[in-house]
PDB file of C-alpha atoms in Angstrom:
ATOM      1  CA  MET A 936      12.800 -17.837  11.987  1.00 52.00           C
ATOM      2  CA  GLU A 937      16.288 -19.863  11.474  1.00 67.00           C
ATOM      3  CA  ASP A 938      18.701 -19.330  14.367  1.00 89.00           C
ATOM      4  CA  GLU A 939      20.167 -15.976  14.922  1.00 91.00           C
ATOM      5  CA  ALA A 940      23.837 -16.822  13.455  1.00 93.00           C
ATOM      6  CA  THR A 941      21.760 -17.670   9.809  1.00 92.00           C
ATOM      7  CA  PHE A 942      19.438 -14.412  10.587  1.00 92.00           C
ATOM      8  CA  ARG A 943      22.287 -12.383  11.071  1.00 93.00           C
ATOM      9  CA  GLN A 944      24.503 -13.499   7.802  1.00 93.00           C
ATOM     10  CA  GLU A 945      21.269 -13.150   5.907  1.00 91.00           C
ATOM     11  CA  VAL A 946      20.920  -9.651   6.804  1.00 93.00           C
ATOM     12  CA  ARG A 947      24.950  -9.078   6.941  1.00 94.00           C
ATOM     13  CA  THR A 948      24.842 -10.303   3.088  1.00 92.00           C
ATOM     14  CA  VAL A 949      22.000  -7.889   2.133  1.00 91.00           C
ATOM     15  CA  CYS A 950      23.715  -4.852   3.690  1.00 93.00           C
ATOM     16  CA  LYS A 951      27.100  -5.763   1.702  1.00 93.00           C
ATOM     17  CA  LEU A 952      25.176  -5.643  -1.793  1.00 90.00           C
ATOM     18  CA  TYR A 953      23.899  -2.404  -0.863  1.00 90.00           C
ATOM     19  CA  HIS A 954      27.166  -0.753   0.509  1.00 92.00           C
ATOM     20  CA  GLN A 955      29.042  -2.801  -2.803  1.00 92.00           C
ATOM     21  CA  ALA A 956      26.542  -1.540  -5.154  1.00 89.00           C
ATOM     22  CA  GLN A 957      28.415   1.402  -7.094  1.00 90.00           C
ATOM     23  CA  GLU A 958      31.757  -0.689  -6.883  1.00 92.00           C
ATOM     24  CA  LEU A 959      29.719  -3.746  -8.223  1.00 88.00           C
ATOM     25  CA  HIS A 960      28.329  -1.410 -11.448  1.00 87.00           C
ATOM     26  CA  GLU A 961      31.839  -0.382 -11.949  1.00 90.00           C
ATOM     27  CA  ALA A 962      32.819  -3.978 -12.519  1.00 89.00           C
ATOM     28  CA  GLY A 963      29.660  -4.485 -14.824  1.00 84.00           C
ATOM     29  CA  VAL A 964      27.524  -6.414 -11.982  1.00 83.00           C
ATOM     30  CA  HIS A 965      23.821  -4.863 -11.525  1.00 81.00           C
ATOM     31  CA  VAL A 966      22.508  -4.834  -8.103  1.00 85.00           C
ATOM     32  CA  VAL A 967      18.673  -4.252  -8.510  1.00 84.00           C
ATOM     33  CA  SER A 968      16.328  -4.107  -5.657  1.00 86.00           C
ATOM     34  CA  ILE A 969      13.115  -5.463  -6.616  1.00 84.00           C
ATOM     35  CA  ASP A 970       9.885  -5.468  -4.949  1.00 86.00           C
ATOM     36  CA  GLU A 971       6.115  -5.198  -5.256  1.00 88.00           C
ATOM     37  CA  LYS A 972       2.937  -3.077  -3.871  1.00 91.00           C
ATOM     38  CA  THR A 973      -0.313  -4.680  -4.881  1.00 91.00           C
ATOM     39  CA  GLY A 974      -3.911  -3.635  -4.145  1.00 93.00           C
ATOM     40  CA  ILE A 975      -3.756   0.118  -4.386  1.00 94.00           C
ATOM     41  CA  GLN A 976      -6.936   1.754  -3.928  1.00 96.00           C
ATOM     42  CA  ALA A 977      -8.108   4.396  -5.867  1.00 96.00           C
ATOM     43  CA  LEU A 978     -10.482   5.983  -3.114  1.00 95.00           C
ATOM     44  CA  GLU A 979     -12.274   9.234  -4.176  1.00 95.00           C
ATOM     45  CA  ARG A 980     -13.425  10.880  -0.750  1.00 93.00           C
ATOM     46  CA  ILE A 981     -16.906  11.964  -0.678  1.00 93.00           C
ATOM     47  CA  HIS A 982     -16.606  15.118   1.263  1.00 92.00           C
ATOM     48  CA  PRO A 983     -13.507  17.259   1.177  1.00 89.00           C
ATOM     49  CA  ASP A 984     -11.128  17.564   4.214  1.00 88.00           C
ATOM     50  CA  GLN A 985     -11.490  20.190   6.454  1.00 89.00           C
ATOM     51  CA  ALA A 986      -8.620  22.096   7.482  1.00 90.00           C
ATOM     52  CA  MET A 987      -7.052  22.887  10.736  1.00 92.00           C
ATOM     53  CA  SER A 988      -8.277  25.496  13.116  1.00 92.00           C
ATOM     54  CA  LYS A 989      -7.095  26.772  16.600  1.00 94.00           C
ATOM     55  CA  GLY A 990      -7.546  23.928  19.009  1.00 93.00           C
ATOM     56  CA  LYS A 991      -8.639  21.432  15.958  1.00 91.00           C
ATOM     57  CA  LEU A 992      -6.785  18.512  14.208  1.00 91.00           C
ATOM     58  CA  GLU A 993      -7.534  18.382  10.344  1.00 88.00           C
ATOM     59  CA  LEU A 994     -10.683  16.406   9.662  1.00 88.00           C
ATOM     60  CA  HIS A 995     -10.307  13.887   7.356  1.00 84.00           C
ATOM     61  CA  GLU A 996     -13.212  12.143   5.328  1.00 82.00           C
ATOM     62  CA  PHE A 997     -13.637   8.768   6.044  1.00 86.00           C
ATOM     63  CA  GLU A 998     -16.251   7.718   3.362  1.00 93.00           C
ATOM     64  CA  TYR A 999     -15.124   7.318   0.008  1.00 93.00           C
ATOM     65  CA  ALA A1000     -16.049   5.785  -3.414  1.00 96.00           C
ATOM     66  CA  ARG A1001     -14.080   2.630  -5.032  1.00 96.00           C
ATOM     67  CA  HIS A1002     -12.578   3.635  -8.615  1.00 97.00           C
ATOM     68  CA  GLY A1003     -10.386   0.389  -9.047  1.00 96.00           C
ATOM     69  CA  THR A1004      -7.094  -0.682  -7.722  1.00 95.00           C
ATOM     70  CA  GLN A1005      -3.319  -0.537  -9.285  1.00 92.00           C
ATOM     71  CA  THR A1006      -0.240  -3.009  -8.550  1.00 89.00           C
ATOM     72  CA  LEU A1007       3.569  -1.445  -8.941  1.00 87.00           C
ATOM     73  CA  ILE A1008       6.566  -3.374  -9.468  1.00 82.00           C
ATOM     74  CA  ILE A1009       9.610  -1.657  -8.923  1.00 83.00           C
ATOM     75  CA  ALA A1010      12.931  -2.690 -10.272  1.00 79.00           C
ATOM     76  CA  ASP A1011      15.656  -0.286  -8.868  1.00 82.00           C
ATOM     77  CA  GLN A1012      19.230  -0.307  -9.668  1.00 78.00           C
ATOM     78  CA  LEU A1013      20.481   0.562  -6.692  1.00 77.00           C
ATOM     79  CA  ASN A1014      23.793   2.529  -8.079  1.00 72.00           C
ATOM     80  CA  THR A1015      22.062   4.691 -10.317  1.00 71.00           C
ATOM     81  CA  HIS A1016      18.476   4.827  -8.956  1.00 69.00           C
ATOM     82  CA  LYS A1017      16.887   4.179 -12.155  1.00 69.00           C
ATOM     83  CA  SER A1018      13.908   1.908 -11.977  1.00 64.00           C
ATOM     84  CA  VAL A1019      12.551  -0.793 -14.730  1.00 58.00           C
ATOM     85  CA  SER A1020      10.237  -3.514 -15.319  1.00 57.00           C
ATOM     86  CA  LEU A1021      11.179  -6.303 -13.803  1.00 56.00           C
ATOM     87  CA  VAL A1022      10.467  -8.293 -17.308  1.00 60.00           C
ATOM     88  CA  GLU A1023      12.962  -5.847 -19.208  1.00 65.00           C
ATOM     89  CA  CYS A1024      15.818  -6.028 -16.027  1.00 61.00           C
ATOM     90  CA  VAL A1025      15.822  -9.603 -16.631  1.00 63.00           C
ATOM     91  CA  ALA A1026      15.740 -10.205 -20.252  1.00 67.00           C
ATOM     92  CA  GLU A1027      18.481  -7.190 -20.697  1.00 68.00           C
ATOM     93  CA  LEU A1028      20.707  -9.652 -17.990  1.00 64.00           C
ATOM     94  CA  CYS A1029      20.023 -12.483 -19.990  1.00 68.00           C
ATOM     95  CA  GLY A1030      20.795 -10.928 -23.217  1.00 71.00           C
ATOM     96  CA  VAL A1031      17.641 -11.240 -25.116  1.00 67.00           C
ATOM     97  CA  LYS A1032      17.516  -8.745 -27.627  1.00 71.00           C
ATOM     98  CA  THR A1033      14.156  -9.985 -29.622  1.00 66.00           C
ATOM     99  CA  ALA A1034      10.623  -8.308 -28.862  1.00 62.00           C
ATOM    100  CA  LEU A1035       9.450  -9.752 -25.105  1.00 54.00           C
ATOM    101  CA  GLY A1036       6.514 -12.006 -25.414  1.00 50.00           C
ATOM    102  CA  GLU A1037       8.210 -13.645 -28.547  1.00 42.00           C
ATOM    103  CA  LYS A1038       6.667 -17.238 -28.744  1.00 40.00           C
ATOM    104  CA  GLY A1039       9.158 -19.879 -27.257  1.00 43.00           C
ATOM    105  CA  LYS A1040      11.147 -17.620 -24.604  1.00 41.00           C
ATOM    106  CA  SER A1041       9.875 -18.702 -21.166  1.00 43.00           C
ATOM    107  CA  GLY A1042      11.058 -17.714 -17.684  1.00 49.00           C
ATOM    108  CA  ILE A1043       8.394 -20.466 -16.038  1.00 48.00           C
ATOM    109  CA  LEU A1044      10.108 -22.968 -13.708  1.00 46.00           C
ATOM    110  CA  LEU A1045       8.425 -26.170 -13.439  1.00 46.00           C
ATOM    111  CA  ASN A1046       7.906 -26.727  -9.777  1.00 55.00           C
ATOM    112  CA  MET A1047       8.856 -25.420  -6.254  1.00 57.00           C
ATOM    113  CA  ALA A1048      11.850 -27.789  -6.157  1.00 64.00           C
ATOM    114  CA  SER A1049      13.512 -26.999  -9.438  1.00 60.00           C
ATOM    115  CA  ARG A1050      12.690 -22.905  -8.674  1.00 63.00           C
ATOM    116  CA  ALA A1051      14.344 -23.567  -5.075  1.00 69.00           C
ATOM    117  CA  GLU A1052      17.495 -25.445  -6.736  1.00 73.00           C
ATOM    118  CA  PHE A1053      17.653 -22.855  -9.474  1.00 71.00           C
ATOM    119  CA  LEU A1054      17.589 -19.755  -7.112  1.00 70.00           C
ATOM    120  CA  GLN A1055      19.964 -21.276  -4.558  1.00 72.00           C
ATOM    121  CA  ASP A1056      23.005 -21.945  -7.194  1.00 75.00           C
ATOM    122  CA  THR A1057      25.492 -18.617  -7.047  1.00 72.00           C
ATOM    123  CA  GLY A1058      26.820 -19.663 -10.162  1.00 76.00           C
ATOM    124  CA  HIS A1059      24.104 -18.164 -12.508  1.00 71.00           C
ATOM    125  CA  ARG A1060      24.286 -15.100 -14.607  1.00 72.00           C
ATOM    126  CA  ILE A1061      21.075 -13.873 -12.255  1.00 74.00           C
ATOM    127  CA  ARG A1062      21.661 -14.037  -8.549  1.00 77.00           C
ATOM    128  CA  PHE A1063      18.490 -13.606  -6.316  1.00 79.00           C
ATOM    129  CA  VAL A1064      19.233 -12.561  -2.746  1.00 83.00           C
ATOM    130  CA  TYR A1065      16.284 -12.475  -0.845  1.00 83.00           C
ATOM    131  CA  THR A1066      15.881 -10.383   2.488  1.00 88.00           C
ATOM    132  CA  PRO A1067      15.093 -12.148   5.584  1.00 87.00           C
ATOM    133  CA  LYS A1068      11.630 -12.815   7.222  1.00 86.00           C
ATOM    134  CA  HIS A1069      10.259  -9.752   8.899  1.00 87.00           C
ATOM    135  CA  CYS A1070      12.973  -7.456   7.319  1.00 88.00           C
ATOM    136  CA  SER A1071      11.281  -5.782   4.944  1.00 86.00           C
ATOM    137  CA  TRP A1072      12.717  -2.478   6.452  1.00 88.00           C
ATOM    138  CA  LEU A1073      16.398  -3.606   4.531  1.00 90.00           C
ATOM    139  CA  ASN A1074      14.633  -3.349   1.175  1.00 88.00           C
ATOM    140  CA  GLN A1075      14.882   0.187  -0.207  1.00 87.00           C
ATOM    141  CA  VAL A1076      11.553  -0.122  -2.462  1.00 88.00           C
ATOM    142  CA  GLU A1077       9.628  -1.244   0.498  1.00 90.00           C
ATOM    143  CA  ILE A1078      11.095   1.801   2.225  1.00 90.00           C
ATOM    144  CA  TRP A1079       9.829   3.979  -1.136  1.00 88.00           C
ATOM    145  CA  PHE A1080       6.930   2.219  -0.597  1.00 91.00           C
ATOM    146  CA  GLY A1081       6.226   3.081   2.675  1.00 92.00           C
ATOM    147  CA  ILE A1082       6.882   6.961   1.886  1.00 92.00           C
ATOM    148  CA  LEU A1083       4.929   6.806  -0.559  1.00 91.00           C
ATOM    149  CA  SER A1084       1.932   5.406   1.199  1.00 93.00           C
ATOM    150  CA  ARG A1085       2.202   8.352   3.913  1.00 92.00           C
ATOM    151  CA  ARG A1086       2.887  11.335   1.580  1.00 91.00           C
ATOM    152  CA  LEU A1087       0.444  10.524  -0.864  1.00 91.00           C
ATOM    153  CA  LEU A1088      -1.863   7.364  -0.856  1.00 91.00           C
ATOM    154  CA  LYS A1089      -2.597   7.820   3.040  1.00 89.00           C
ATOM    155  CA  ARG A1090      -4.766  10.956   2.729  1.00 85.00           C
ATOM    156  CA  GLY A1091      -5.033  11.335  -1.360  1.00 90.00           C
ATOM    157  CA  SER A1092      -8.256  11.326  -3.318  1.00 93.00           C
ATOM    158  CA  PHE A1093      -8.535   9.722  -6.475  1.00 96.00           C
ATOM    159  CA  THR A1094     -11.132   9.950  -9.300  1.00 96.00           C
ATOM    160  CA  SER A1095      -9.749   7.276 -11.366  1.00 97.00           C
ATOM    161  CA  THR A1096      -7.019   4.744 -11.304  1.00 94.00           C
ATOM    162  CA  GLU A1097      -5.537   7.158 -14.300  1.00 94.00           C
ATOM    163  CA  VAL A1098      -5.394  10.063 -11.675  1.00 95.00           C
ATOM    164  CA  LEU A1099      -3.613   7.285  -9.174  1.00 94.00           C
ATOM    165  CA  ASN A1100      -1.257   6.390 -11.766  1.00 90.00           C
ATOM    166  CA  GLN A1101      -0.345  10.099 -12.595  1.00 89.00           C
ATOM    167  CA  ARG A1102      -0.114  11.272  -9.126  1.00 91.00           C
ATOM    168  CA  ILE A1103       2.220   7.864  -8.386  1.00 88.00           C
ATOM    169  CA  LEU A1104       4.286   8.747 -11.314  1.00 83.00           C
ATOM    170  CA  SER A1105       4.521  12.486 -10.369  1.00 84.00           C
ATOM    171  CA  LYS A1106       6.195  11.487  -6.948  1.00 71.00           C
ATOM    172  CA  SER A1107       8.618   9.295  -8.375  1.00 61.00           C
TER     173      SER A1107
END
């Protein structure tokens, strides 16, 4: 981690954006929190859970069958909490009106040096602000992923990735 003053400034920058999200939206600036959760497993419990009884905790089956994995990428517009895909979000902000995936449109930066230089330039129409290291708790999407994990994924039993997707979408 960098020095404490740099760390504190990075935390202040993120918090300030959260506090100003509505005001910035009214000025035509979109503040979007983006994160991904990879490797979400569709696990089917082999035996059903056993309910709590007097003096005993609920018993949760630990054996399972795997049915594949899913990845969630969320771009949460902080003032409205509407989530859109990252590609759609960036395309809209850049004014791309053609069909996405059209030949000749690219967003890949050539190398790490050009990427770092681009991302640090605050003069671009799109500005990236990162949470400091070890501060995922500042990212509102990361907080939502934690809630999703505790309330749905941890004890869930999913017979397929389609069932997993449906359950996730019904909770969002």
